[in-house]
């Protein structure tokens, strides 16, 4: 859907992305990049004693995967506008495969600046369980004048 101009969006349109598997390397690299070495992510002994029983991926890492799965087409997307109502619903484990499901829930015309498309976004694991939910907002170009 983010491959369309603002006017080409309609409330209720739905879209699903391709999937991506979370790897050990992803978690380790994200910990190094972000500085988030919280033991639930990087310490196997600690994680085994936790309520999850094993290490989990950083929620923000999984959210970052989702942003990369959304096809932000230059000339259609002006910019990422924001995230509202972000919730981390379930843990994502190393080896889980996630995809994104999106639905247009609101359109806000911004005049010559374009318009904001509000997508209800769910990041879903291979068991069909939502792991993250939010509203994902993109500022979109309007169709060029003919």
Short mmCIF file of C-alpha atoms in Angstrom, two decimals:
data_model
loop_
_atom_site.label_atom_id
_atom_site.label_comp_id
_atom_site.label_asym_id
_atom_site.label_seq_id
_atom_site.Cartn_x
_atom_site.Cartn_y
_atom_site.Cartn_z
CA UNK A 1 0.00 0.00 0.00
CA UNK A 2 2.74 2.54 0.64
CA UNK A 3 3.48 2.16 -3.06
CA UNK A 4 0.39 4.30 -3.88
CA UNK A 5 -0.34 8.00 -3.83
CA UNK A 6 -2.38 9.39 -0.95
CA UNK A 7 -5.63 9.56 -2.99
CA UNK A 8 -5.30 5.91 -4.02
CA UNK A 9 -5.75 4.74 -0.42
CA UNK A 10 -9.15 3.71 0.94
CA UNK A 11 -10.27 2.92 4.47
CA UNK A 12 -10.28 -0.85 4.95
CA UNK A 13 -7.61 -1.70 2.36
CA UNK A 14 -5.44 -4.55 3.66
CA UNK A 15 -1.97 -5.74 2.84
CA UNK A 16 0.46 -8.43 4.04
CA UNK A 17 4.25 -8.46 3.66
CA UNK A 18 6.77 -11.18 3.02
CA UNK A 19 8.25 -12.85 6.12
CA UNK A 20 11.63 -12.71 7.87
CA UNK A 21 13.22 -15.04 10.42
CA UNK A 22 14.88 -13.55 13.51
CA UNK A 23 18.42 -14.93 13.87
CA UNK A 24 21.03 -15.08 16.62
CA UNK A 25 23.16 -12.69 14.57
CA UNK A 26 20.28 -10.19 14.39
CA UNK A 27 19.93 -10.12 18.19
CA UNK A 28 23.68 -9.89 18.86
CA UNK A 29 24.21 -7.19 16.23
CA UNK A 30 21.24 -5.17 17.49
CA UNK A 31 22.53 -5.37 21.07
CA UNK A 32 25.88 -4.01 19.91
CA UNK A 33 24.34 -1.30 17.75
CA UNK A 34 21.78 -0.13 20.31
CA UNK A 35 23.80 -0.75 23.48
CA UNK A 36 20.85 -2.77 24.86
CA UNK A 37 22.53 -5.73 26.53
CA UNK A 38 19.64 -6.49 28.87
CA UNK A 39 20.17 -10.12 29.91
CA UNK A 40 16.81 -11.41 28.61
CA UNK A 41 18.28 -10.81 25.13
CA UNK A 42 21.93 -11.81 25.53
CA UNK A 43 22.35 -14.06 28.60
CA UNK A 44 21.14 -17.64 28.08
CA UNK A 45 21.36 -18.60 31.79
CA UNK A 46 19.39 -15.53 32.86
CA UNK A 47 16.79 -16.07 30.12
CA UNK A 48 16.30 -19.73 31.04
CA UNK A 49 15.29 -18.64 34.56
CA UNK A 50 12.89 -15.98 33.22
CA UNK A 51 9.18 -16.37 32.57
CA UNK A 52 10.04 -16.91 28.87
CA UNK A 53 12.46 -19.80 29.45
CA UNK A 54 14.81 -18.64 26.71
CA UNK A 55 16.24 -15.53 25.11
CA UNK A 56 13.92 -13.15 23.30
CA UNK A 57 14.57 -10.65 20.54
CA UNK A 58 14.45 -6.95 21.39
CA UNK A 59 10.96 -5.64 20.70
CA UNK A 60 12.40 -2.60 18.94
CA UNK A 61 14.48 -4.91 16.73
CA UNK A 62 11.32 -6.71 15.60
CA UNK A 63 9.61 -3.35 15.03
CA UNK A 64 12.63 -2.29 12.95
CA UNK A 65 12.23 -5.42 10.82
CA UNK A 66 8.63 -4.39 10.20
CA UNK A 67 9.58 -0.92 9.03
CA UNK A 68 11.95 -2.55 6.54
CA UNK A 69 9.20 -4.84 5.23
CA UNK A 70 6.94 -1.89 4.36
CA UNK A 71 7.68 -0.91 0.74
CA UNK A 72 8.29 2.84 1.08
CA UNK A 73 8.44 3.82 -2.58
CA UNK A 74 10.33 7.07 -3.33
CA UNK A 75 8.03 9.54 -5.04
CA UNK A 76 5.03 8.14 -3.15
CA UNK A 77 6.20 8.25 0.47
CA UNK A 78 7.33 11.66 1.69
CA UNK A 79 8.43 10.50 5.14
CA UNK A 80 7.73 8.26 8.09
CA UNK A 81 5.35 10.33 10.23
CA UNK A 82 5.20 8.33 13.46
CA UNK A 83 3.88 5.45 15.52
CA UNK A 84 0.89 5.60 17.87
CA UNK A 85 -0.47 3.09 20.39
CA UNK A 86 2.60 0.83 20.25
CA UNK A 87 2.21 -2.42 22.21
CA UNK A 88 4.54 -5.40 22.58
CA UNK A 89 2.02 -8.24 22.93
CA UNK A 90 4.15 -11.40 22.97
CA UNK A 91 7.83 -12.26 22.94
CA UNK A 92 9.59 -12.98 19.68
CA UNK A 93 12.14 -15.76 20.03
CA UNK A 94 15.29 -16.38 18.03
CA UNK A 95 14.14 -18.58 15.15
CA UNK A 96 10.65 -17.07 14.94
CA UNK A 97 9.49 -15.86 11.54
CA UNK A 98 7.45 -12.66 11.41
CA UNK A 99 5.47 -10.79 8.79
CA UNK A 100 3.43 -7.56 8.82
CA UNK A 101 -0.30 -7.14 8.30
CA UNK A 102 -1.58 -3.61 7.61
CA UNK A 103 -4.99 -2.00 7.18
CA UNK A 104 -5.78 1.60 6.28
CA UNK A 105 -7.81 3.02 9.19
CA UNK A 106 -7.64 6.78 8.65
CA UNK A 107 -6.73 9.32 5.96
CA UNK A 108 -5.77 12.90 6.85
CA UNK A 109 -5.47 15.35 3.95
CA UNK A 110 -2.68 17.88 4.49
CA UNK A 111 -3.32 20.04 1.43
CA UNK A 112 -0.35 20.60 -0.84
CA UNK A 113 1.90 18.76 1.62
CA UNK A 114 0.17 15.47 0.77
CA UNK A 115 -1.69 13.36 3.29
CA UNK A 116 -1.14 11.10 6.26
CA UNK A 117 -2.16 7.47 5.91
CA UNK A 118 -2.77 5.75 9.26
CA UNK A 119 -2.28 2.00 9.03
CA UNK A 120 -3.25 -0.43 11.78
CA UNK A 121 -0.09 -2.56 11.83
CA UNK A 122 0.27 -6.01 13.34
CA UNK A 123 3.51 -7.94 13.37
CA UNK A 124 2.59 -11.62 13.39
CA UNK A 125 4.69 -14.73 14.07
CA UNK A 126 4.64 -18.06 12.23
CA UNK A 127 1.91 -19.34 14.59
CA UNK A 128 -0.42 -16.51 13.54
CA UNK A 129 0.01 -14.75 16.89
CA UNK A 130 0.37 -10.95 16.92
CA UNK A 131 3.60 -9.98 18.69
CA UNK A 132 3.44 -6.20 18.17
CA UNK A 133 0.54 -3.89 17.35
CA UNK A 134 0.55 -0.17 16.57
CA UNK A 135 -0.70 2.53 14.28
CA UNK A 136 1.94 3.24 11.64
CA UNK A 137 1.68 6.64 9.99
CA UNK A 138 3.20 7.70 6.68
CA UNK A 139 3.12 11.11 5.02
CA UNK A 140 2.30 10.36 1.38
CA UNK A 141 2.58 12.44 -1.78
CA UNK A 142 -0.52 13.29 -3.72
CA UNK A 143 -0.73 12.29 -7.38
CA UNK A 144 1.11 14.86 -9.54
CA UNK A 145 -1.06 17.25 -11.54
CA UNK A 146 -1.45 16.17 -15.14
#
